[in-house]
Coordinates of C-alpha atoms in Angstrom, one line a residue:
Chain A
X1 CA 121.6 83.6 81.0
X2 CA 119.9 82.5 77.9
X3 CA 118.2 79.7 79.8
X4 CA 116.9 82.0 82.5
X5 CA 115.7 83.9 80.1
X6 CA 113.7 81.1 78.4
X7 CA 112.6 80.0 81.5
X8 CA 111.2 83.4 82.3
X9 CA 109.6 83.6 78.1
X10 CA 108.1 79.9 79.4
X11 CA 106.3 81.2 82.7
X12 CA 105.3 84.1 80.6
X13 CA 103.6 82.1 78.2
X14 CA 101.8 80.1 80.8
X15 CA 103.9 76.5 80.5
X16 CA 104.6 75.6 83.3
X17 CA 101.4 76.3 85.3
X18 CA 102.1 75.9 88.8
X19 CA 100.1 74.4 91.6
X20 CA 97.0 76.6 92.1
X21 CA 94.1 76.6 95.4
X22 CA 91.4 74.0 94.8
X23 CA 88.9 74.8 92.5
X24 CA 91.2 77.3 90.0
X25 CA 90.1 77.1 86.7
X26 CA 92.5 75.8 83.2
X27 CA 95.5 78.1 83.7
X28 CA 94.9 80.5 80.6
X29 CA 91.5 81.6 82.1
X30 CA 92.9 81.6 85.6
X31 CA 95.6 84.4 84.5
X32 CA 93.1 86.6 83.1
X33 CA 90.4 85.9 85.7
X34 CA 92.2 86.5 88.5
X35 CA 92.4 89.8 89.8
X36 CA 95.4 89.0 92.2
X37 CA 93.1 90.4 95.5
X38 CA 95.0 88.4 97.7
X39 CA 91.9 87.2 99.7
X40 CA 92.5 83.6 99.3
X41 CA 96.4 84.1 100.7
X42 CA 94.5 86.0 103.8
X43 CA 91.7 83.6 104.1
X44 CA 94.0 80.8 104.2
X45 CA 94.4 79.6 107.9
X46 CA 97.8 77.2 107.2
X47 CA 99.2 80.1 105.4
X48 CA 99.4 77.4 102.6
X49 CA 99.0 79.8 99.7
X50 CA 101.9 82.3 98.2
X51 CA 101.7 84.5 96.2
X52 CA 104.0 84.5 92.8
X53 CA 106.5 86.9 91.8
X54 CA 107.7 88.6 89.2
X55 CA 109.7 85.6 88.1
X56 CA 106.7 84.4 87.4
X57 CA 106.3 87.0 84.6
X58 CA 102.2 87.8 83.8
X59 CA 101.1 85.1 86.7
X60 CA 102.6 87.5 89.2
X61 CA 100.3 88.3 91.8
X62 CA 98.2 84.7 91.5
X63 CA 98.0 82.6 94.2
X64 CA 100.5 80.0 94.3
X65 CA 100.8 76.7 96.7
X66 CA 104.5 75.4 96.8
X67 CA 103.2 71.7 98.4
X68 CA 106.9 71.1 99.3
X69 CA 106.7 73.9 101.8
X70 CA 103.2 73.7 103.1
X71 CA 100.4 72.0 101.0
X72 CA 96.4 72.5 101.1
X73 CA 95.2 71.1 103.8
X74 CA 91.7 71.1 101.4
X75 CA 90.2 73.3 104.2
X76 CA 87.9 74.7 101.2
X77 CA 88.0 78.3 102.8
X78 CA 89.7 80.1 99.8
X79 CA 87.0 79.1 96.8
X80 CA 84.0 80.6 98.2
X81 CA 85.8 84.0 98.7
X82 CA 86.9 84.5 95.5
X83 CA 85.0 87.0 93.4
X84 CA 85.8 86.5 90.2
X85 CA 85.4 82.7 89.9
X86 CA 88.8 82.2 89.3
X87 CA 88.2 79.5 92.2
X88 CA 85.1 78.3 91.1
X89 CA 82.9 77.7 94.7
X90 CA 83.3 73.9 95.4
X91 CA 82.9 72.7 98.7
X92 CA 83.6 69.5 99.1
X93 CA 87.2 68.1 99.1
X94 CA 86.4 64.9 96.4
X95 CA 85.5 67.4 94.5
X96 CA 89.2 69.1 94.0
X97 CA 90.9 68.8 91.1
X98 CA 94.6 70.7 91.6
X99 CA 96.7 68.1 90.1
X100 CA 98.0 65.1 90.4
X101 CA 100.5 63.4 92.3
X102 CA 103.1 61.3 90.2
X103 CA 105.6 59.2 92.6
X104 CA 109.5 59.1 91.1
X105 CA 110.5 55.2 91.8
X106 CA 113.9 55.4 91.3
X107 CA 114.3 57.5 94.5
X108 CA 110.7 56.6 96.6
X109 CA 112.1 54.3 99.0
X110 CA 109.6 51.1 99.6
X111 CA 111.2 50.5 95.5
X112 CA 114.6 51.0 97.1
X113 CA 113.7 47.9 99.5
X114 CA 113.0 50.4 103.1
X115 CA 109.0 50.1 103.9
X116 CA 107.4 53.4 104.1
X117 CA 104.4 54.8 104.2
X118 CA 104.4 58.6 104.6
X119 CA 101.9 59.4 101.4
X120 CA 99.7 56.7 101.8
X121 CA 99.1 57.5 105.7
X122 CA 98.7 61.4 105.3
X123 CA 96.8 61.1 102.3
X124 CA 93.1 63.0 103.0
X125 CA 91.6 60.3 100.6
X126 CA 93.0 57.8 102.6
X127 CA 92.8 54.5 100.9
X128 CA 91.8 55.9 98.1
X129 CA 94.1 58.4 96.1
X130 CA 96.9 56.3 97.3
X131 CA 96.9 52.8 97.8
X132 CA 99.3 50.0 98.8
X133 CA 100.3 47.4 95.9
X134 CA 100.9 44.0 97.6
X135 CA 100.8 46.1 100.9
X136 CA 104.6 47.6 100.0
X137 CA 104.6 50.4 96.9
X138 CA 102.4 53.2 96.8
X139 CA 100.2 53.9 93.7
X140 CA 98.3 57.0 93.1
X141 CA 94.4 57.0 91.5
X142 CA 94.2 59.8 88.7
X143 CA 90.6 60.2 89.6
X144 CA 90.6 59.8 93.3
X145 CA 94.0 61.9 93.7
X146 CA 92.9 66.0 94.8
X147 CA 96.5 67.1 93.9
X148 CA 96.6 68.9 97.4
X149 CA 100.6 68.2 97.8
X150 CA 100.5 66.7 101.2
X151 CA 102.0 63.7 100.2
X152 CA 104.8 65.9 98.9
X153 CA 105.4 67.8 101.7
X154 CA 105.3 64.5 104.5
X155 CA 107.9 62.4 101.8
X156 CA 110.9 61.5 103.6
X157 CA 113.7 61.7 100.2
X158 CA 115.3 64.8 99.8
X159 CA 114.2 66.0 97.0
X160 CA 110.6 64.4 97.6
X161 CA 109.9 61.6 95.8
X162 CA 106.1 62.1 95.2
X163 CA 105.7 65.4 93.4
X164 CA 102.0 67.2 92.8
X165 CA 101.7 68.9 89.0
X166 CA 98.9 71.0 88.0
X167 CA 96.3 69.1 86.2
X168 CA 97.2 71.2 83.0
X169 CA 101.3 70.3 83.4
X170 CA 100.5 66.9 83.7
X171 CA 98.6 66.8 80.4
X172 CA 101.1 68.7 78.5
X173 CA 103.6 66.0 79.9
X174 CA 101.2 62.7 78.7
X175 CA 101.2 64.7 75.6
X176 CA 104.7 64.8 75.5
X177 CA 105.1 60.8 76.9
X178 CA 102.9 59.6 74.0
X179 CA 105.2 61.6 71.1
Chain B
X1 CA 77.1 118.4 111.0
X2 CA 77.8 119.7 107.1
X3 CA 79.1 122.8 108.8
X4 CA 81.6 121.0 111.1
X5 CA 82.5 119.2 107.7
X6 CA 83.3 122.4 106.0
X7 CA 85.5 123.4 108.6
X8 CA 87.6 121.0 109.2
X9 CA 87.8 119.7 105.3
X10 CA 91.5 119.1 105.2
X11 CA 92.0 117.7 108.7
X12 CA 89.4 115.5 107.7
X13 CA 90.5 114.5 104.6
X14 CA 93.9 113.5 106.2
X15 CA 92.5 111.4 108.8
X16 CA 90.4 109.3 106.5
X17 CA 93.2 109.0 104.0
X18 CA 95.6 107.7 107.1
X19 CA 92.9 105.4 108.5
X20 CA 92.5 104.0 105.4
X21 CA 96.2 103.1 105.8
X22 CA 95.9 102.1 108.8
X23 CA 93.2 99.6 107.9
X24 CA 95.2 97.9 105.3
X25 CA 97.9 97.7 108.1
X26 CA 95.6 95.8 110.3
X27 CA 93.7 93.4 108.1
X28 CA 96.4 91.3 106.9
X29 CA 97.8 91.2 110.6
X30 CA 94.4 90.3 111.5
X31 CA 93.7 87.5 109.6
X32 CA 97.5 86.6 110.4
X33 CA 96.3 85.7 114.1
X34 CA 93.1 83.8 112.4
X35 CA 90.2 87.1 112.1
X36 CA 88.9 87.1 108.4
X37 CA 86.1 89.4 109.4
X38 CA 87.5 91.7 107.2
X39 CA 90.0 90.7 104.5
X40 CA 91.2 91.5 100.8
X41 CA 92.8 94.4 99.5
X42 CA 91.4 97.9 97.7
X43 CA 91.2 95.0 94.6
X44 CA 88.7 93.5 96.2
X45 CA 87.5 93.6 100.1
X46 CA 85.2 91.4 101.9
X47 CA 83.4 92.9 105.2
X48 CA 81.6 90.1 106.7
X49 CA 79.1 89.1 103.8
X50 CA 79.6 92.0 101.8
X51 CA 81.9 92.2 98.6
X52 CA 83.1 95.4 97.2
X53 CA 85.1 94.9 94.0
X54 CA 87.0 97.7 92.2
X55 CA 84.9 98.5 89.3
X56 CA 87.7 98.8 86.8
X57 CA 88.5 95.5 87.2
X58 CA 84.7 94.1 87.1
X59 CA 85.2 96.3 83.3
X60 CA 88.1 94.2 82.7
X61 CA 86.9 90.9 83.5
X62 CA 83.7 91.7 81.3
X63 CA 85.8 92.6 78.2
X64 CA 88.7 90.3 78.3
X65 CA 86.6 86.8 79.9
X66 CA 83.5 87.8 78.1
X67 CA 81.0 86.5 80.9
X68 CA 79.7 88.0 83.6
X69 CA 80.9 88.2 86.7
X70 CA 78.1 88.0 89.0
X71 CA 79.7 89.0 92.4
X72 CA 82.3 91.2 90.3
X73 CA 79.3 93.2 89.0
X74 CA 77.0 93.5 92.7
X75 CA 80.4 94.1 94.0
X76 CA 81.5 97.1 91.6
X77 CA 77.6 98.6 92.5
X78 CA 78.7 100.0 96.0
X79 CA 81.8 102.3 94.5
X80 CA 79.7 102.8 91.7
X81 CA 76.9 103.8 93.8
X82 CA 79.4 106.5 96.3
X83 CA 80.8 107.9 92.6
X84 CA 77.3 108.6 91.4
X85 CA 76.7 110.4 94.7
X86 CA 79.6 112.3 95.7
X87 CA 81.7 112.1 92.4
X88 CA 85.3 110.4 93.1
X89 CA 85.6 111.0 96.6
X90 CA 87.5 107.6 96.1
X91 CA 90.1 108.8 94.6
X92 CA 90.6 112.2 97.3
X93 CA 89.8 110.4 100.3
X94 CA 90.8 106.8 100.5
X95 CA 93.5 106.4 97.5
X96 CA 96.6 105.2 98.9
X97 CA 98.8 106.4 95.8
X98 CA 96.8 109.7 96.1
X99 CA 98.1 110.0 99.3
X100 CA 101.6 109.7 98.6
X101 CA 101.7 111.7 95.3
X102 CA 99.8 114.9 97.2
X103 CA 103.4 114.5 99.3
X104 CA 105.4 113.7 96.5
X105 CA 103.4 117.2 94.8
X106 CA 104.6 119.5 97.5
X107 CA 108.1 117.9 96.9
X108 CA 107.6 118.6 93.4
X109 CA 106.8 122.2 94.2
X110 CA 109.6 122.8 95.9
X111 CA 112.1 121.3 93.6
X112 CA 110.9 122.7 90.7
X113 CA 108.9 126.1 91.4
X114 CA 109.4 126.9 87.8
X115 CA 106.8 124.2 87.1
X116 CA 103.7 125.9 89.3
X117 CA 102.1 128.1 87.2
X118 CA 100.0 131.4 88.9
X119 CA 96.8 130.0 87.2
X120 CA 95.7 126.3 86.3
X121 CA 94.3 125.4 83.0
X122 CA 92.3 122.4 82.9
X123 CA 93.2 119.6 80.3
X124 CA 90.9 118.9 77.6
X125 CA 88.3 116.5 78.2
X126 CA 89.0 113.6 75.7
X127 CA 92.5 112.7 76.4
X128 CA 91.3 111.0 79.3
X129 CA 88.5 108.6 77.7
X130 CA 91.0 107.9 75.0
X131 CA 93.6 106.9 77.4
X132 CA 90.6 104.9 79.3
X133 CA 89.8 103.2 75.8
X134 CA 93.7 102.6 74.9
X135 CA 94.0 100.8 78.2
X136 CA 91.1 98.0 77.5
X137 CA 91.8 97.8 74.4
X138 CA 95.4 96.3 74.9
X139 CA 94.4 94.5 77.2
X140 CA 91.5 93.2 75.1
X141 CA 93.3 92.2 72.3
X142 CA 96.7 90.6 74.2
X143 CA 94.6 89.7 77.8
X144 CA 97.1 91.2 79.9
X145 CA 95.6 91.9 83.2
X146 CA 96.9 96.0 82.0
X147 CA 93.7 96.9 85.1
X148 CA 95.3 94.8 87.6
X149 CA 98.7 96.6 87.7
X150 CA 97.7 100.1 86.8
X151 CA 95.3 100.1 89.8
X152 CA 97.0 101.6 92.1
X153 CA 95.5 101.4 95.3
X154 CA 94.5 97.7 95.3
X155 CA 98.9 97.4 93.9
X156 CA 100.0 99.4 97.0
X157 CA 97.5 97.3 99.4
X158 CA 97.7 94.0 98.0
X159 CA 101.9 94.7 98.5
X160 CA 101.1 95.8 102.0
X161 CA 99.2 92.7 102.4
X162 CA 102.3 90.6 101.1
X163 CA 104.6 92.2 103.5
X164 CA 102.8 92.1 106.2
X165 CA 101.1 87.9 105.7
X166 CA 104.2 86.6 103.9
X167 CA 106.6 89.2 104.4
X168 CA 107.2 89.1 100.7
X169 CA 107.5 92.1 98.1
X170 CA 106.7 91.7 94.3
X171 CA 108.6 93.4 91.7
X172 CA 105.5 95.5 91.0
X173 CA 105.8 98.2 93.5
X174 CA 108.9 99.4 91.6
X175 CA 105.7 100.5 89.2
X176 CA 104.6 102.9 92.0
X177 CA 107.9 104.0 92.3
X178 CA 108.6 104.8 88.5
X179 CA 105.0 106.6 88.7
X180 CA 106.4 108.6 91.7
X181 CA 109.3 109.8 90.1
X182 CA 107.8 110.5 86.3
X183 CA 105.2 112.8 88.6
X184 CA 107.5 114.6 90.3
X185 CA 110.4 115.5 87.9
X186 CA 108.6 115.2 85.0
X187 CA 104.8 115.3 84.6
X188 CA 103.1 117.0 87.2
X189 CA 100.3 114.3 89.2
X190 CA 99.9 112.8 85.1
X191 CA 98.9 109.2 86.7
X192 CA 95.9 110.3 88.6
X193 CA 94.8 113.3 85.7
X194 CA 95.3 111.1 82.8
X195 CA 95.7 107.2 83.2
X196 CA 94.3 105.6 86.3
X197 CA 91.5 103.1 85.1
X198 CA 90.6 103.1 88.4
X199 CA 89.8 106.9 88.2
X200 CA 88.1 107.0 85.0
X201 CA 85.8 103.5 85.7
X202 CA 84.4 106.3 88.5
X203 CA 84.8 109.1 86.7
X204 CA 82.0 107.6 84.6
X205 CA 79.2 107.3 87.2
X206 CA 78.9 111.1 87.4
X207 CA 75.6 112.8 86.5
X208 CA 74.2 116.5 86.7
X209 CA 73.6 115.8 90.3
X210 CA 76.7 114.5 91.7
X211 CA 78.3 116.6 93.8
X212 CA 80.7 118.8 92.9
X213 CA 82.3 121.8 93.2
X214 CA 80.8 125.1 92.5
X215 CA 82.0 128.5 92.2
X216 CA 79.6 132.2 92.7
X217 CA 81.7 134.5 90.7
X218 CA 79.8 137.4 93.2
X219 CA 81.3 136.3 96.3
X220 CA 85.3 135.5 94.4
X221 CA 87.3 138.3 96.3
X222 CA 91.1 137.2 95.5
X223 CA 90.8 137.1 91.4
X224 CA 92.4 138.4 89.3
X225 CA 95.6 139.1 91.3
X226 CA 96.0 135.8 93.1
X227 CA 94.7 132.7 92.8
X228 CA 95.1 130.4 96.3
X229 CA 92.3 128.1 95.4
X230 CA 94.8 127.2 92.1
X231 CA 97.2 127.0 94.2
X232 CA 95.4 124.4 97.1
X233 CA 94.7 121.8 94.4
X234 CA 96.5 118.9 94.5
X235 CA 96.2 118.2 90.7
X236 CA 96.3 121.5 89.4
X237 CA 93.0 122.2 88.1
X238 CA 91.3 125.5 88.1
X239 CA 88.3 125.2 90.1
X240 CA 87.0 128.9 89.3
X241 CA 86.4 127.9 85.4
X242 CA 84.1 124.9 83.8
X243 CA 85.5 121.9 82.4
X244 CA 87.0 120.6 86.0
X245 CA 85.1 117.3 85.5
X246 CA 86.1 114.5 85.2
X247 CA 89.2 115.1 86.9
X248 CA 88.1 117.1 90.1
X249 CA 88.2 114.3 92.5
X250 CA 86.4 116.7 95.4
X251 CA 89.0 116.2 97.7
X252 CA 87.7 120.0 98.8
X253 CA 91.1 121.3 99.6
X254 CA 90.0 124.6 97.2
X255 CA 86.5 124.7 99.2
X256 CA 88.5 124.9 102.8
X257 CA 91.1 127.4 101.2
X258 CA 88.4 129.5 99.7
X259 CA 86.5 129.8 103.8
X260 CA 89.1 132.1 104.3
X261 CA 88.5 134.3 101.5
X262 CA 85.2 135.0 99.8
X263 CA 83.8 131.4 100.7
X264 CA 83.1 131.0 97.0
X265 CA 83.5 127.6 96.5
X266 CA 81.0 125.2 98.0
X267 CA 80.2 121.7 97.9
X268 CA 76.7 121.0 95.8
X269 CA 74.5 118.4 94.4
X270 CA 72.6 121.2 92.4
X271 CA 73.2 120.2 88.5
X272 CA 75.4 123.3 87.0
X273 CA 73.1 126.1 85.8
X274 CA 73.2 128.4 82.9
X275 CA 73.3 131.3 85.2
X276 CA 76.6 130.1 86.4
X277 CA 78.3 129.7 83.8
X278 CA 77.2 132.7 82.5
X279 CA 78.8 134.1 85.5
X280 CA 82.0 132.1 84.8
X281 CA 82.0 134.3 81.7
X282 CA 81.4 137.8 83.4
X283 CA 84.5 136.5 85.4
X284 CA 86.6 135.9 82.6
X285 CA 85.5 139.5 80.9
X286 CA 86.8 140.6 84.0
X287 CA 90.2 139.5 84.0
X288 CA 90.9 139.9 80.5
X289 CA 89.7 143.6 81.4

């Protein structure tokens, strides 16, 4: 109960931002700039956008992409519709910052000795974001990687073994890698 | 034409309220099956090209982000522009919520009878505006989006939206609910006379020549005994004494009442002149008489 609770005080407070459409904004802006219209979620042809919740305490009503269950497909319909630059109006897919993938690899399986290359094939900056060290283990590029989930959604492990953070949770984790 | 709109003011009304509705029914199934001609909620609605932003939440964006929204601000012109004209003819004809507290009032009504009174008194002007400044400044000084949930009509549409592209429901329509219920057992039609942001953003693109309702005294043939242009209004205002602005939403329902009495009150762009109000007094000489 008390852990819900904290978990709910932690959404509240904005840490742990989830994934949001390409081109959102840093998460504390986003939540105020946002007006929750909802014409990203209808613009959105792969129905890849949600919408959050109230468990998602002051976010609720944000757009939300939960890459497990369907990721951007970096389309870039949703950033020129939104009014209130919340998506800022980027149109070209390099240019997407969402997140970044991090690959678990204790559980992705080319570590575990069976050859697999779901992410690195379905990856839209193929050959790029994800590469192939010594043609066996995948290895995501921070600065090539869009953050659009697809990789998490195509993984074969259950649960995926490639996971996409928001830009913004990723740096409060490094943060809390270096302490 | 402004005779066939006189005469059929109520059916009208009702038809544009339900289409509205009905729009918001069809756009999210529309761009379900891939049509974004039309999309967005009463937020925020894109026709083809064109953006039309609720201009409450353009307000809120400039106070709490401190920049300026550029499509926010041309967006927030066109509702601006309508209020300026016809006065909040939003609010009467196209509010969702307004639709189903006018129900939720005659339910009212009949539950409590007690609580309609023979003759309205309008409320006193500033407890509106400081409502209106409350509201931003919360939401100034913690940046809760306060605009964003107490709007209404883009909550009920954006939910409608939810339901019908996701088939998800938030938590925040149990707000609409709770707003429903304080109106009807407790506060008669409070949200829409005091709070709504949405309301008072509009409220405050009125001028001398917006229209609005006016009442001749001369022609007033039910007063002082009854009062059925008291009793057509949806928010209990009293539309035969001054001070109905800002609140008077000119949803007309006391001008099509009134055609079958003395036709009394009209529709009018004319600013309010001293001879009326002068008149308003005789009136009130009258019935204290």
């Amino acid at each position: 109960m008390f852990s819900l609770f904290r978990k709910f005080l932690e959404q509240l407070t904005g840490k742990h931002p989830p994934l949001r459409p390409p081109g959102a904004i840093p998460e504390k802006e986003f939540e105020k700039k946002c007006i929750r219209c909802r014409k990203c979620v209808e613009v959105c042809p792969y129905d890849s956008i949600e919408v959050a919740h109230g468990e998602w305490g002051i976010k609720m009503g944000t757009p939300i992409i939960y890459a497990r269950e369907i990721p951007c497909y970096l389309c870039m319909k949703c950033p020129p519709v939104c009014p209130s630059n919340a998506l800022l109006p980027i149109t070209q897919k390099e240019e997407v910052k969402m997140g970044l993938a991090v690959i678990n690899e204790v559980t992705c399986l080319p570590f575990n000795g069976v050859i697999c290359r779901a992410c690195y094939e379905r990856c839209p900056i193929y050959r790029k974001a994800i590469t192939l060290r010594d043609e066996i283990y995948p290895v995501v590029y921070e600065e090539y990687c869009t953050g659009c989930g697809i990789c998490e959604n195509v993984c074969l492990t259950n649960p995926s073994s490639i996971v996409v953070n928001s830009k913004h949770f990723t740096n409060i984790m490094k943060i809390g890698e270096n302490e | 034409m402004l005779k066939f709109l006189y005469e059929h003011l109520h059916k009208l009304r009702r038809a544009v309220q339900i289409l509205v509705v009905l729009v918001f029914i069809a756009v999210p199934i529309l761009n379900d099956m891939g049509i974004t001609i039309i999309f967005g909620t009463l937020y925020s609605i894109s026709i083809g090209n064109l953006d039309i932003v609720d201009p409450a939440l353009t307000l809120q964006n400039i106070l709490m982000v401190k920049e300026l929204p550029v499509v926010m601000l041309l967006g927030a012109l066109i509702p601006l522009a309508v209020a300026l004209l016809l006065g909040r003819v939003f609010c009467g004809w196209a509010c969702p919520y307004n639709l189903i507290a006018e129900y939720g009032d005659k339910l009212r009504r009949k539950l409590r009878p007690k609580s309609v009174k023979k003759q309205n008194r309008n409320p006193k002007n500033p407890i509106y505006w400081i409502v209106f400044g409350i509201i931003f400044l919360v939401l100034m000084i913690t940046g809760l989006p306060l605009v964003t949930y107490f709007s209404l009509p883009g909550l009920i549409t954006a939910q409608m939206a939810d339901l019908l592209f996701l088939g998800t429901v938030g938590i925040e329509i149990l707000l609409v609910l709770v707003i429903l219920l304080l109106e009807v057992f407790l506060s008669p039609r409070f949200w829409c006379r005091f709070v709504c942001p949405v309301g008072a953003t509009l409220a405050l693109a009125r001028s001398g020549r917006t229209m609005r309702v006016n009442f001749d005294a001369e022609k007033c043939t039910c007063a002082p005994a009854e009062f059925p242009c008291n009793k057509a209004c949806p928010i209990d205002l009293n539309p035969r004494k001054a001070g109905i602005y800002p609140y008077c939403f000119n949803c007309g329902e006391c001008v099509d009442t009134c055609r079958s009495f003395g036709k009394a009150l009209t529709f009018t762009m004319q600013p309010l002149e001293e001879r009326n109000i002068n008149l308003n007094h005789r009136v009130r000489e009258l019935e204290r008489s």
